[in-house]
Structures are given as C-alpha cells and as structure tokens.
PDB file of C-alpha atoms and ligand atoms in Angstrom:
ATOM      1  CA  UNK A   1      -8.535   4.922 -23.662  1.00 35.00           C
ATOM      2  CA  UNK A   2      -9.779   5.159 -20.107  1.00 37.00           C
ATOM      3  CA  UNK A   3     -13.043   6.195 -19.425  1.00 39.00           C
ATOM      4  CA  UNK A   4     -15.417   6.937 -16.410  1.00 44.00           C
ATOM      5  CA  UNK A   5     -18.151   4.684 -15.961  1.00 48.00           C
ATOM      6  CA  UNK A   6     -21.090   5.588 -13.705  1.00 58.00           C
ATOM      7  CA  UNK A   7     -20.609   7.495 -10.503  1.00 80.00           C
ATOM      8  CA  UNK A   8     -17.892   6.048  -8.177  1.00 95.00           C
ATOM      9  CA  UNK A   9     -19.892   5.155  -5.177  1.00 96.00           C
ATOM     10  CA  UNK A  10     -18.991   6.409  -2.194  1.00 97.00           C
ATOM     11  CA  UNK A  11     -19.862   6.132   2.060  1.00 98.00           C
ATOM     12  CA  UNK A  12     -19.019   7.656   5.310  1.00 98.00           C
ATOM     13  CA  UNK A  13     -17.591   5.146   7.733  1.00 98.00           C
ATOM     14  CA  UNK A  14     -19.341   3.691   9.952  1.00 98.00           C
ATOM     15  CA  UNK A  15     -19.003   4.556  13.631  1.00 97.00           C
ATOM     16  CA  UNK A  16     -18.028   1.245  14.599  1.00 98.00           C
ATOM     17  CA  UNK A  17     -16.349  -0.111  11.387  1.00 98.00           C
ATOM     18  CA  UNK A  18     -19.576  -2.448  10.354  1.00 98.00           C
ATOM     19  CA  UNK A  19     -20.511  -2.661   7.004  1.00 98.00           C
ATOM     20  CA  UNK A  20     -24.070  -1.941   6.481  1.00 98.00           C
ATOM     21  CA  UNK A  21     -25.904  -3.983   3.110  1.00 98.00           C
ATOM     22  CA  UNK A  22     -25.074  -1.387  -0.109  1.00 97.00           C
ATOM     23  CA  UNK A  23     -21.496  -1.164   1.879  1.00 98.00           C
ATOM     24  CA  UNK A  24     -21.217  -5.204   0.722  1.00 98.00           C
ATOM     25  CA  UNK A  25     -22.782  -4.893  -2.016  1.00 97.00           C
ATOM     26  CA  UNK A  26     -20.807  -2.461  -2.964  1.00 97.00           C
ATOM     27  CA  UNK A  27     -17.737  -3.832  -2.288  1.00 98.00           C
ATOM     28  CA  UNK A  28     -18.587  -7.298  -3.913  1.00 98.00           C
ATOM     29  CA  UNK A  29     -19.468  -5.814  -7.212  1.00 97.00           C
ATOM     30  CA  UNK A  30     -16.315  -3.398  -7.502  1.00 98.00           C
ATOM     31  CA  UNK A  31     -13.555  -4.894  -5.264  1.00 98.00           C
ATOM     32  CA  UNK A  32     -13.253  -1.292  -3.600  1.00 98.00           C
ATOM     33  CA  UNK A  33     -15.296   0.359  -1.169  1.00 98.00           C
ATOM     34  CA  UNK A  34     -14.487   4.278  -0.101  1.00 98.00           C
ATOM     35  CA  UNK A  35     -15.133   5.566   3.184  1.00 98.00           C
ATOM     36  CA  UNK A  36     -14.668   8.586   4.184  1.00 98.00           C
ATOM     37  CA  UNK A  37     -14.087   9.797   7.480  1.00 98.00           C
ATOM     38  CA  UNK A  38     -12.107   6.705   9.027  1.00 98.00           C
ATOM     39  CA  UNK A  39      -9.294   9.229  10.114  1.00 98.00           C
ATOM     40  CA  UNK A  40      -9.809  12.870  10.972  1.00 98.00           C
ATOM     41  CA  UNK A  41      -8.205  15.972   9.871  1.00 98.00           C
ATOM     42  CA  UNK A  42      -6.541  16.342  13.186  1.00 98.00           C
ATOM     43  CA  UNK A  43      -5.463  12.840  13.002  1.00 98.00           C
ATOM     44  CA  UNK A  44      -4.047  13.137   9.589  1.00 98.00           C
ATOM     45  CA  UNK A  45      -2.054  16.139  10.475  1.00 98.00           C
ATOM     46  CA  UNK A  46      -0.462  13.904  13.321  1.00 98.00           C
ATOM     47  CA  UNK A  47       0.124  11.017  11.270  1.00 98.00           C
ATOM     48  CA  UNK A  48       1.963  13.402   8.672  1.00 98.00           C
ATOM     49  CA  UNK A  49       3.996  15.247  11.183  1.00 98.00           C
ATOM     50  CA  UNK A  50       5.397  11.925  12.689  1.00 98.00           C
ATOM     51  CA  UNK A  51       6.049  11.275   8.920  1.00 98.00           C
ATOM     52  CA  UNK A  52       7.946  14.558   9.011  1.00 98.00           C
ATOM     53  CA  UNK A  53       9.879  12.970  12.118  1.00 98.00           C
ATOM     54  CA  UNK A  54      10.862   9.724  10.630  1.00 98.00           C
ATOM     55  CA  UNK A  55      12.407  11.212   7.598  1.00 97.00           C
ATOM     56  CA  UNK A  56      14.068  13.957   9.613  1.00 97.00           C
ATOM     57  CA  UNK A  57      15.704  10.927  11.974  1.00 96.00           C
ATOM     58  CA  UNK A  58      16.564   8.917   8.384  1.00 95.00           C
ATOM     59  CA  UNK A  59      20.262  10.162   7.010  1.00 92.00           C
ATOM     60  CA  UNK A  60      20.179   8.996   3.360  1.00 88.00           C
ATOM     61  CA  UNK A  61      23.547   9.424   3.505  1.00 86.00           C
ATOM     62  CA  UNK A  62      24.293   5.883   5.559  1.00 83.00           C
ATOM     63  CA  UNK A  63      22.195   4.187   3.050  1.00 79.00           C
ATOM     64  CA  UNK A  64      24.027   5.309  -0.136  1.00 74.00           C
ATOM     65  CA  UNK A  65      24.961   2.388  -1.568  1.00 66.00           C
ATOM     66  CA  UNK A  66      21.292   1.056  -1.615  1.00 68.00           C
ATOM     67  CA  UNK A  67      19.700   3.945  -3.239  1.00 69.00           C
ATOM     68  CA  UNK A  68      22.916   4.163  -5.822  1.00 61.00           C
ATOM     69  CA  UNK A  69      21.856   3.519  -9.347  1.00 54.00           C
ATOM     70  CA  UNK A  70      24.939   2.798 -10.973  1.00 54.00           C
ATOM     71  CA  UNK A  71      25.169  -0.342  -8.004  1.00 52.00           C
ATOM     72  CA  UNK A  72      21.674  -0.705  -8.273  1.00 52.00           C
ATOM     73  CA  UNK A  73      20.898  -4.546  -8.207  1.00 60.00           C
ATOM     74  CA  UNK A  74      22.428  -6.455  -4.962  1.00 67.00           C
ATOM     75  CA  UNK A  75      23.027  -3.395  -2.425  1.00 71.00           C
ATOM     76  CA  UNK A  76      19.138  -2.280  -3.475  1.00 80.00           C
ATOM     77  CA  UNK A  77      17.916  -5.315  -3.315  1.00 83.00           C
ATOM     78  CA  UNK A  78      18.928  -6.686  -0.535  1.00 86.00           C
ATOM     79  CA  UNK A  79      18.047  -3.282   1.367  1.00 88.00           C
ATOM     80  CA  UNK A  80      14.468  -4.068   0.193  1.00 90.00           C
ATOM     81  CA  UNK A  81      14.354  -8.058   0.831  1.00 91.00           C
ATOM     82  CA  UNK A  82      14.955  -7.390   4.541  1.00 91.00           C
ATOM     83  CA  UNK A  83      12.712  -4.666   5.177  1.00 93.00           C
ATOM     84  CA  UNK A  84       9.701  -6.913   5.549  1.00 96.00           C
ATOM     85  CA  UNK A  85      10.229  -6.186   9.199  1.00 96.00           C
ATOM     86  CA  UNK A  86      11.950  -2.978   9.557  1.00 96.00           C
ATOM     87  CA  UNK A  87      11.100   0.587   8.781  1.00 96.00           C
ATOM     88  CA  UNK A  88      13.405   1.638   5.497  1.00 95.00           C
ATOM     89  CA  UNK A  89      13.002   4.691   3.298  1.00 93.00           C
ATOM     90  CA  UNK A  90      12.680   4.372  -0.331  1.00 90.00           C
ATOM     91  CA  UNK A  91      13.819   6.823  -2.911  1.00 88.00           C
ATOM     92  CA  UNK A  92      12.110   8.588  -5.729  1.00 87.00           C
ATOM     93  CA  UNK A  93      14.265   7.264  -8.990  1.00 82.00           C
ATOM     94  CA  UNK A  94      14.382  10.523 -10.051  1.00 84.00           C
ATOM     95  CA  UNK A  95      16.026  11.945  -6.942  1.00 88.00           C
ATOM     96  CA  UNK A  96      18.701  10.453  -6.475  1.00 83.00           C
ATOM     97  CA  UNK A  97      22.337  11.381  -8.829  1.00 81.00           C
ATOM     98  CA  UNK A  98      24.843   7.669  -9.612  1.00 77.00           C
ATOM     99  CA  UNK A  99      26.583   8.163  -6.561  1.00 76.00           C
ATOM    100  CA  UNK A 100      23.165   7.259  -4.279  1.00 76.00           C
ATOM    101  CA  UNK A 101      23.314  11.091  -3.524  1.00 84.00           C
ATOM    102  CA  UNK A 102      20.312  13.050  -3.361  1.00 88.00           C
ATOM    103  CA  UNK A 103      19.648  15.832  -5.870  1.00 88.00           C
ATOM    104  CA  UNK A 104      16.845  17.370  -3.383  1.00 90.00           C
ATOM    105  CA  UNK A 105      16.173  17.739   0.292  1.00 92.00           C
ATOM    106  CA  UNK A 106      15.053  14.241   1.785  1.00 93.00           C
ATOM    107  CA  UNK A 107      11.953  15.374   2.688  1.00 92.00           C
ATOM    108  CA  UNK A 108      10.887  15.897  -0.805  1.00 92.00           C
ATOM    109  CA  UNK A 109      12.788  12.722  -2.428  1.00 91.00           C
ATOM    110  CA  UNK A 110      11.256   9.993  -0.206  1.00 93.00           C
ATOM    111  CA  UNK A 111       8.832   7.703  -2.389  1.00 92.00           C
ATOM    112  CA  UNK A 112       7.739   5.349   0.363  1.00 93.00           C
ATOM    113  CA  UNK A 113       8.882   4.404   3.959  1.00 96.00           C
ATOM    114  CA  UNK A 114       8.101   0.330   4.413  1.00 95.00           C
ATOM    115  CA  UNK A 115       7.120  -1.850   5.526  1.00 96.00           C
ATOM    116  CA  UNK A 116       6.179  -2.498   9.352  1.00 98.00           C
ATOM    117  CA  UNK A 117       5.378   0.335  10.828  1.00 98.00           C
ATOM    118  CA  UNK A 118       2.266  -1.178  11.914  1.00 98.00           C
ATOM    119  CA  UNK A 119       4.645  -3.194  14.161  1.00 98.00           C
ATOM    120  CA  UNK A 120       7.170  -1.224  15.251  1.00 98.00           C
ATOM    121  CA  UNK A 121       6.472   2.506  15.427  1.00 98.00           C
ATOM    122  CA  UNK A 122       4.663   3.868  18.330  1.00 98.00           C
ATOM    123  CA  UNK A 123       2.081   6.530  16.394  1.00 98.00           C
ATOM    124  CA  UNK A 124       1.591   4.263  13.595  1.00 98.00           C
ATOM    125  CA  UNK A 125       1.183   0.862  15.519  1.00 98.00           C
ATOM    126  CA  UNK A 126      -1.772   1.426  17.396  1.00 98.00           C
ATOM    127  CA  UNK A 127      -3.522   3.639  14.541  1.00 98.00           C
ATOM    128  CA  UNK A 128      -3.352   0.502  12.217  1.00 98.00           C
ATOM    129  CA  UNK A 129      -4.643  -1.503  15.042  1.00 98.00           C
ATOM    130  CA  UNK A 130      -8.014   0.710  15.266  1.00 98.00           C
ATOM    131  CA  UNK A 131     -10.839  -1.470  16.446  1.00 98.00           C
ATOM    132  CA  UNK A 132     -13.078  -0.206  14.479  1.00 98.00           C
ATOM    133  CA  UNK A 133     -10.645  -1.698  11.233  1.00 98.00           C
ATOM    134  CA  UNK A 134     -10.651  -4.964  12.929  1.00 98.00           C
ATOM    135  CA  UNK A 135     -14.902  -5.043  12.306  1.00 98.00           C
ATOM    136  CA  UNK A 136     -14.238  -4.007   8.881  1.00 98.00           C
ATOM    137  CA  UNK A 137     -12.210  -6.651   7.959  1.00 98.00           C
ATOM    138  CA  UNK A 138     -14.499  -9.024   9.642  1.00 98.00           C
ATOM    139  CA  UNK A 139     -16.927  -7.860   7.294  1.00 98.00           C
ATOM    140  CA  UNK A 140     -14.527  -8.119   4.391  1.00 98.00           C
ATOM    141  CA  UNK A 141     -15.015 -11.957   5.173  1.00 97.00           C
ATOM    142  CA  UNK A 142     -11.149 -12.044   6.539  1.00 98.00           C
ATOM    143  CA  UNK A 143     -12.162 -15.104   9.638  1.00 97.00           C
ATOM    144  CA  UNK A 144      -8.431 -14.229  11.250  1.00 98.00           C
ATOM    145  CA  UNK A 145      -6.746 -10.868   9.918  1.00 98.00           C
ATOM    146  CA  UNK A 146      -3.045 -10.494  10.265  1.00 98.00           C
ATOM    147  CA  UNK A 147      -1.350  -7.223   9.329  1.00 98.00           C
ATOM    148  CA  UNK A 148       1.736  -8.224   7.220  1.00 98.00           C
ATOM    149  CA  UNK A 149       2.361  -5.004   5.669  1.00 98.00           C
ATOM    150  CA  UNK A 150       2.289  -1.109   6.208  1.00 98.00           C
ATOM    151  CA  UNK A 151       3.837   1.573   4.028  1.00 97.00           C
ATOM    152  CA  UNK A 152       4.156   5.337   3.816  1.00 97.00           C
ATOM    153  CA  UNK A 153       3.640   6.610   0.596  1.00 96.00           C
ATOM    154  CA  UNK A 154       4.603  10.170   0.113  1.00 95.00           C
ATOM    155  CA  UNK A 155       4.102  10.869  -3.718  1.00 94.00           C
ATOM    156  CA  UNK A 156       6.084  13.694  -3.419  1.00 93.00           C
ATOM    157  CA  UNK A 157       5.573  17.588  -5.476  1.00 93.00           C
ATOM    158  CA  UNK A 158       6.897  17.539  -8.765  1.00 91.00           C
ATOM    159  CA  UNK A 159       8.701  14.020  -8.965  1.00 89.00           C
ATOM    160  CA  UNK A 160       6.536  11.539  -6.699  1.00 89.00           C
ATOM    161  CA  UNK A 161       6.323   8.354  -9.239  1.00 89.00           C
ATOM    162  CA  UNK A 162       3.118   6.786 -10.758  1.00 91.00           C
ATOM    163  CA  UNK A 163       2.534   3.103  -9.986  1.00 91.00           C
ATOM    164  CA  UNK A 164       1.393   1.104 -12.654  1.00 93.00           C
ATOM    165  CA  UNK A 165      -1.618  -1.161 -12.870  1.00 95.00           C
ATOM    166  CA  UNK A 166      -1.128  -4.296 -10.888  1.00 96.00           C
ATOM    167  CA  UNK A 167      -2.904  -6.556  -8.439  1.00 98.00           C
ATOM    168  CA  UNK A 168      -1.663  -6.293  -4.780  1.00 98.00           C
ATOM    169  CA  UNK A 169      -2.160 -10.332  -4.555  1.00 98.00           C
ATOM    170  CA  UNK A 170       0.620 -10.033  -6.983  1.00 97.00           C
ATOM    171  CA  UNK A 171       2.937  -9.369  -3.707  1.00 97.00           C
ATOM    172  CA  UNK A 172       1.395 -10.369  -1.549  1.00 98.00           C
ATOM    173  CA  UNK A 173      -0.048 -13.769  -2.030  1.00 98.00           C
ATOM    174  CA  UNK A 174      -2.060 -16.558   0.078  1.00 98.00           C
ATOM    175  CA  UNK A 175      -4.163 -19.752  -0.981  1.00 98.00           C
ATOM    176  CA  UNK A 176      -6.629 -19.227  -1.731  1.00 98.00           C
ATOM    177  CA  UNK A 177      -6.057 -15.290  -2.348  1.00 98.00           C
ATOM    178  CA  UNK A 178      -7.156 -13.275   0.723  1.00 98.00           C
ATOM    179  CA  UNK A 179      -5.384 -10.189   0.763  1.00 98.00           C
ATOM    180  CA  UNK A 180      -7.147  -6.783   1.094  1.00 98.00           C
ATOM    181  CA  UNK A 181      -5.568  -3.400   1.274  1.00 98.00           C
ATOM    182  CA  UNK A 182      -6.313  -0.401   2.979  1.00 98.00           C
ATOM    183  CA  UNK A 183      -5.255   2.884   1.707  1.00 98.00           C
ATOM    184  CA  UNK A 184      -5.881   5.817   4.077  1.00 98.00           C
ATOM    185  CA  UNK A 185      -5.247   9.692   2.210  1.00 98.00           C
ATOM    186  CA  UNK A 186      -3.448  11.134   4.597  1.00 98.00           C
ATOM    187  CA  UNK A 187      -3.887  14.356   2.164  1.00 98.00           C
ATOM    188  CA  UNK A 188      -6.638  15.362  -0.429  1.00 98.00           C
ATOM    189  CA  UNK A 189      -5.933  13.024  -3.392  1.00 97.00           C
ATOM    190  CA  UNK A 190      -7.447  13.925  -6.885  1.00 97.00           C
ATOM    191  CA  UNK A 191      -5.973  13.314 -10.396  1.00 96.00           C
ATOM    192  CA  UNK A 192      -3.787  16.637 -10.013  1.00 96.00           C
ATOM    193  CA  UNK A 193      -1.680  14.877  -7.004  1.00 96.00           C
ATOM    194  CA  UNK A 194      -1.401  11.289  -8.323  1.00 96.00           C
ATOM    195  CA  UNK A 195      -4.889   9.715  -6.676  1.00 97.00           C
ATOM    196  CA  UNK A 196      -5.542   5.832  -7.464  1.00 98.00           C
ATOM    197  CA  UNK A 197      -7.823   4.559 -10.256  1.00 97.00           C
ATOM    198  CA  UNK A 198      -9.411   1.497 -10.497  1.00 98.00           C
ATOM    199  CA  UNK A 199     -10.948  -1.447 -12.652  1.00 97.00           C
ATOM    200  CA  UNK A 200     -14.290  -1.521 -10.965  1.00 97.00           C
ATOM    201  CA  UNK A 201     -15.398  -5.270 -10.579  1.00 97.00           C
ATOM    202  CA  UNK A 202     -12.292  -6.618 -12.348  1.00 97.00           C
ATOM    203  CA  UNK A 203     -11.158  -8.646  -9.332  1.00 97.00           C
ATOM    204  CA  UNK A 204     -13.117 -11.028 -10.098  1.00 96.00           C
ATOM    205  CA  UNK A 205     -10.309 -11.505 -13.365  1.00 88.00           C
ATOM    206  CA  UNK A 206      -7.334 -14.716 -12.666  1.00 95.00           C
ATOM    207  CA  UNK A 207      -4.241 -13.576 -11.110  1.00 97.00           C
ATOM    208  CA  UNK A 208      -1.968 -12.196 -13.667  1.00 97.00           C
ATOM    209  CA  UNK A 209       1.659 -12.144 -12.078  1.00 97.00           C
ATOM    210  CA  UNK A 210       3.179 -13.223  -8.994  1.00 97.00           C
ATOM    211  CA  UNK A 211       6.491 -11.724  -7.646  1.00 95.00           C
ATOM    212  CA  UNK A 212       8.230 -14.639  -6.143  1.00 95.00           C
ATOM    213  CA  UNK A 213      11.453 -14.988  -3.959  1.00 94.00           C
ATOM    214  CA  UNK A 214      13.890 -17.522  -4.519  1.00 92.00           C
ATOM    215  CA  UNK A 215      16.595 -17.110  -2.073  1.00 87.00           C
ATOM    216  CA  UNK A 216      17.455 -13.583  -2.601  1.00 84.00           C
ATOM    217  CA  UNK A 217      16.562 -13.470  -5.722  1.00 89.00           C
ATOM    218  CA  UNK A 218      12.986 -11.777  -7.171  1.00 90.00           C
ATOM    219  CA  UNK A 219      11.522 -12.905 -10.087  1.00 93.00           C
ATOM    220  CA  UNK A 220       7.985 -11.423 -11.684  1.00 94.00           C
ATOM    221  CA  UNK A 221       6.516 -14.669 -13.254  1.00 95.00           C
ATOM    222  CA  UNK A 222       3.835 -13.934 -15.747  1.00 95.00           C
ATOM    223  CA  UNK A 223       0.443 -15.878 -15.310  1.00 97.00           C
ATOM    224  CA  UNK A 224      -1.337 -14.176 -17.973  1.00 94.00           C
ATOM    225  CA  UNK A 225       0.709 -12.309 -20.401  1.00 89.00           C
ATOM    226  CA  UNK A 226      -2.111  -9.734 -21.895  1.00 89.00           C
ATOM    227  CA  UNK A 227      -1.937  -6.491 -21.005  1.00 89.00           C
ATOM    228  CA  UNK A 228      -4.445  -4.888 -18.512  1.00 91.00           C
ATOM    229  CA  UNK A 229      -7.424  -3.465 -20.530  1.00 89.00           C
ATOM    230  CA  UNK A 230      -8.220  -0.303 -19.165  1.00 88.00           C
ATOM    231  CA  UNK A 231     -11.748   0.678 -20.444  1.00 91.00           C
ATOM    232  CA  UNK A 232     -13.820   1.356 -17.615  1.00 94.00           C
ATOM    233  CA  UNK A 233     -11.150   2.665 -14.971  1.00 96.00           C
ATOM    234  CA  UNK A 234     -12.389   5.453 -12.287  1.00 97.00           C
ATOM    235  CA  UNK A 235     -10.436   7.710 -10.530  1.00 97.00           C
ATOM    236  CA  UNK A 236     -10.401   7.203  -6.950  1.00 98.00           C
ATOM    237  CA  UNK A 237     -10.340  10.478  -6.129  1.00 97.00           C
ATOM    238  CA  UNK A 238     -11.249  11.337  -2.130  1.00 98.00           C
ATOM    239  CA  UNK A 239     -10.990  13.842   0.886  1.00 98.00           C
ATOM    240  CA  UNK A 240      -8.460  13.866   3.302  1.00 98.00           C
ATOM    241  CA  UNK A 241      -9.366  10.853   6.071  1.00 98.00           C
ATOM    242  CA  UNK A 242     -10.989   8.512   3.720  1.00 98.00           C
ATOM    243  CA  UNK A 243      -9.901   4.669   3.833  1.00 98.00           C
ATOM    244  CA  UNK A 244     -10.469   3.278   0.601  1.00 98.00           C
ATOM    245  CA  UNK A 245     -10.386  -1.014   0.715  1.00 98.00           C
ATOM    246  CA  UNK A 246      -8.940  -2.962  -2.256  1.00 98.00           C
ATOM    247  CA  UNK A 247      -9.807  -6.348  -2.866  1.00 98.00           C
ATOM    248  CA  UNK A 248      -6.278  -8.346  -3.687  1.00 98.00           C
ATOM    249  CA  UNK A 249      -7.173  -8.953  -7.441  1.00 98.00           C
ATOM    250  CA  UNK A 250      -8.845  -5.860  -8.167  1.00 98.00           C
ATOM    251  CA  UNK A 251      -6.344  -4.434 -10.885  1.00 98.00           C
ATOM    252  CA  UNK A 252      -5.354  -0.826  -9.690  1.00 98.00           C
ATOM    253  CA  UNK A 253      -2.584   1.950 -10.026  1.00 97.00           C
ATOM    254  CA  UNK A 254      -1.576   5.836  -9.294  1.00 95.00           C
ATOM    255  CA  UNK A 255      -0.610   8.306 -11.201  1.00 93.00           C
ATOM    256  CA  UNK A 256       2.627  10.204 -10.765  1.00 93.00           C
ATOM    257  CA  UNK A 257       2.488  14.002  -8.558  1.00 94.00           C
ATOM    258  CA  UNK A 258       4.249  16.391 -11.129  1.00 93.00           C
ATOM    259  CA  UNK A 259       2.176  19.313  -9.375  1.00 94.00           C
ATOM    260  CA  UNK A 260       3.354  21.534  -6.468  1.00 96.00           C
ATOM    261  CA  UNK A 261       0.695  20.023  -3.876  1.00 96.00           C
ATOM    262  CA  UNK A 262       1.959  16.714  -1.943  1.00 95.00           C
ATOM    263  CA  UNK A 263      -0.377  13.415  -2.097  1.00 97.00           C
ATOM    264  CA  UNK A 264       0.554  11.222   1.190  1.00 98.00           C
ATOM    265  CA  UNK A 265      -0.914   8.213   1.957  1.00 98.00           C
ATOM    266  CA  UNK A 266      -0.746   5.107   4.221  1.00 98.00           C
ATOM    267  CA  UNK A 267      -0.975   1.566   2.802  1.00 98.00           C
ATOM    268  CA  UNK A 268      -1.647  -1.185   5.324  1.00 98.00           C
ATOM    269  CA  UNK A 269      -2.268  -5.072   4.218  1.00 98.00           C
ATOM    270  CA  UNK A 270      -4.181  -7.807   5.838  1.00 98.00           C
ATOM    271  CA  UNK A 271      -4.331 -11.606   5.065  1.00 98.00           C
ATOM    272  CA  UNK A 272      -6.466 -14.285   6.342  1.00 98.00           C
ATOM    273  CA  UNK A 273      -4.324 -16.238   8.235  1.00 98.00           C
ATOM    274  CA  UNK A 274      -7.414 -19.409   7.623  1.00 97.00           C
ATOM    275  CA  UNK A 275      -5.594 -19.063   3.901  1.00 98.00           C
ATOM    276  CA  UNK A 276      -2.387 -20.275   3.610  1.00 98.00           C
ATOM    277  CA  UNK A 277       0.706 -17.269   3.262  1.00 98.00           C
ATOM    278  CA  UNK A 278       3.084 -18.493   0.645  1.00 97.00           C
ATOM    279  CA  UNK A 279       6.604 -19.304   1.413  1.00 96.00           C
ATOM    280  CA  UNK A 280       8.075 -17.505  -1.994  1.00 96.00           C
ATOM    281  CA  UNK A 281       6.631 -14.390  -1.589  1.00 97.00           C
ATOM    282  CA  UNK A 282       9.149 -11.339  -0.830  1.00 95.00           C
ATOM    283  CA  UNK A 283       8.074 -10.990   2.316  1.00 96.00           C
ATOM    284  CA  UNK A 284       9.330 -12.687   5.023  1.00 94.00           C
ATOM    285  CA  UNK A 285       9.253 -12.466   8.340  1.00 95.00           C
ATOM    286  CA  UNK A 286      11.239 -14.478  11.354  1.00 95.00           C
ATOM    287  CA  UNK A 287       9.637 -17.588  13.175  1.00 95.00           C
ATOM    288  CA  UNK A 288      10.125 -15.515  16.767  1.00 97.00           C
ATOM    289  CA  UNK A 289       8.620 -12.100  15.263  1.00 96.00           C
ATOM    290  CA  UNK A 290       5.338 -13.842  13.633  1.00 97.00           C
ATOM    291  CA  UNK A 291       2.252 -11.617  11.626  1.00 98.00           C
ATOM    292  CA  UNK A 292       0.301 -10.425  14.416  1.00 98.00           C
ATOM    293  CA  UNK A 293      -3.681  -9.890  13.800  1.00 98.00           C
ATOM    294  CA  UNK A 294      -5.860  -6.577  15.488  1.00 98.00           C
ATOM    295  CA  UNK A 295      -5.454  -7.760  19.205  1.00 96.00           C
ATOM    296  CA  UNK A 296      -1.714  -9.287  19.434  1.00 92.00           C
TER     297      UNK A 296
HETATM  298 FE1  FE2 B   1      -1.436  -1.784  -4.710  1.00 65.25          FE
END
C-alpha cells in the first residue's frame, strides 16, 4: 500500500538559484526539493512548441526497424546505445504495430526524445544552461557540474507509459554517487496525467541495481534483490514551471497518462565531474565531444 505521509514540502525558486536554509534542509532529509517557478508559463509554451517542431522534423518511418517489436533486440538497441550524444525519438510500446509502424499520429506516440539536447539543440541548449541552475547545483554540493544527460518526456494522452520505481544512479553512475536530476513540468502534472512519486528520505538506502554496458551489450545487475517498499511514497504533484531536484539514490517513479490531458516534461542530469563517471555505464560519449559543465 502507498500512503501519504505529511505534507510534501514545497518552495518558489529563488531569483538567483541559491538555496536558502529549509531549501537544504529540505533537500537533505527527502532527496527532493520542488520549486516552483524556475520556468514560466510563456517559457513552457516555447519549450513545448519546439517539442512540437522536433517531432514534426522526426519521420518514424526511417527509423522502423528500431522501433519494430518483432526485431526488437539489436536494431533497438543499438538505436538507443548511440544516442548518448544525439537527439533520437523513442516510442510508446503501445504505439507502435510488429512492423515498427505506428498505430497513431507521431505526435501522440512519442514516449521520450533523448538524450543531448542540452548539447545540441539551439532552444533547449541554452535553457539547460540557465545560470541560475548552475547556483543550484552548487548548492546541491556538485564542486564541478557536467550535464551528461537531457530528455523529453512526453507521457502522452491515453497511452504515455508509467516508469517504475528506480534510482537514477542506477544509469547513471559515478564514484562516489553524485548524480542529481532535474525534472522541469513543462505541463501541470498531478496523479490524473502520470506525475512522479517519491520515497521521501530513502536516498539515503544502498544502491540497488546498476545498468552496465559491456560492449554493446546491457545488462541490469542486481545489488540488492528486495523489492522497493513503498510505504511512505508522495505524489509529486506540481504546477506548470516547477523544477523538482532528485537526489541519484532517492528511489522514484511515474505513473502512466491513460487520461485525455498530456503530461510533458524535461529531464536534465548533472554529475560531479570531482567523482569519478564510470566507464560501463550506457552512456558514452566520444573523447573529442567531452561532458561539458554550465559555462563550456
Ligand atoms: Fe528517474
């Protein structure tokens, strides 16, 4: 059974992205911190519509083969291993017929678009590189952020797909563990559109799994093999604009969209490149085309 716990605490961002005190605090004794206001509506609704431009420049189509379930395995995988530095477009599982065709418009069968537009696309590049984010992390205690991964979630009407409890560490792993995330609603997210919960104060658990890369091969090796107890989860629900942090062990997940309203969102990651970013982990990126921190 899940269950609320107390009041999910909540704070308006700071003008300049400094974290005041019960900020900290806050963060340290949940391993999330919500704060609303980082983008505004205006802003969303820009952010969206190049979304709208990205998908209507993607031909699904040319990319068949990957998104084909009865090839699934090496065409899919291999679409995803090299994305690490690319902008690709992932499918909704249940949009998409054996033959890699879709059953829907694109626009509505999109589950995520990955995983460097903070690199390479011109609207979502410098938004990720916001000043004021770089004083947040600072505050997060990350000594030398780099930004190793963005993604577009779209969690589509009627079909967008929950994701299940994990730790984002799990992916995206350093030593010691420094990852944070930083999910932006780019629309209204409550528990009718698929909004995130949360274990508050669970990252301070072990590790659990770690998704590991050998060659091209991905295998999910299992640290701790007990399931995720769920008593105390909160729903993350928030306004439009609001950044939400997520410290890299604190166990959290979304729930599918099977109602008509749509529940974007932007993902971005940051490491401390003073930790160590390990070789096996999916994500790789070429010795010329390095992680870049706030100001490279
Ligand atoms: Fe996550």
């Amino acid at each position: 059974m899940s269950g609320e716990v107390g009041a999910v605490r909540r704070f308006a961002f700071p003008e300049d992205g400094r974290l005041d005190a019960p900020m900290r605090a806050s963060w340290r004794r949940d391993g999330f911190l919500i704060l609303e206001g980082f983008a505004t509506r205006p802003l969303c609704a820009l952010l969206r519509d190049r979304v709208a431009e990205l998908i209507e420049d993607f031909d699904p189509a040319a990319n068949r083969v990957a998104f084909s379930a009865a090839t699934q395995s090496h065409a899919s995988e291999a679409y995803f291993l090299d994305s690490g530095d690319k902008v690709r477009f992932f499918i909704e599982e249940g949009a998409v017929g054996p033959d890699g065709r879709l059953d829907r418009d694109k626009a509505l069968a999109i589950n995520k678009i990955g995983h460097a537009l903070h690199d390479l696309d011109p609207i979502f590049g410098p938004f990720s590189r916001d000043p004021r984010l770089a004083e947040t992390c600072a505050d997060l205690g990350l000594a030398d952020p780099a930004l190793v991964q963005s993604m577009v979630i779209c969690k589509p009407p009627e079909i967008g797909g929950e994701v299940l409890t994990h730790q984002d560490a799990t992916f995206l792993h350093t030593d010691p563990q420094s990852v944070v995330g930083f999910w932006l609603a780019l629309e209204d997210a409550d528990r009718g559109n698929g909004c995130l919960f949360a274990l508050p104060g669970r990252h301070r658990g072990p590790l659990k799994r770690r998704f590991r890369r050998e060659g091209d091969d991905l295998r999910m090796e299992l640290l701790d093999p007990s399931p995720w107890m769920c008593d105390g989860e909160v729903a993350l629900e928030v306004p439009e604009g609001s950044l939400v942090a997520l410290h890299g062990l604190l166990p959290h997940r979304s729930g599918p969209n099977l109602g008509p309203r749509p529940r974007m969102a932007y993902a971005l990651h940051v490491i401390d490149r003073a930790a160590t970013w390990s070789p096996d982990n999916w994500l790789r990126r070429r010795a010329d085309d390095p992680f870049r921190g706030f100001d490279e």
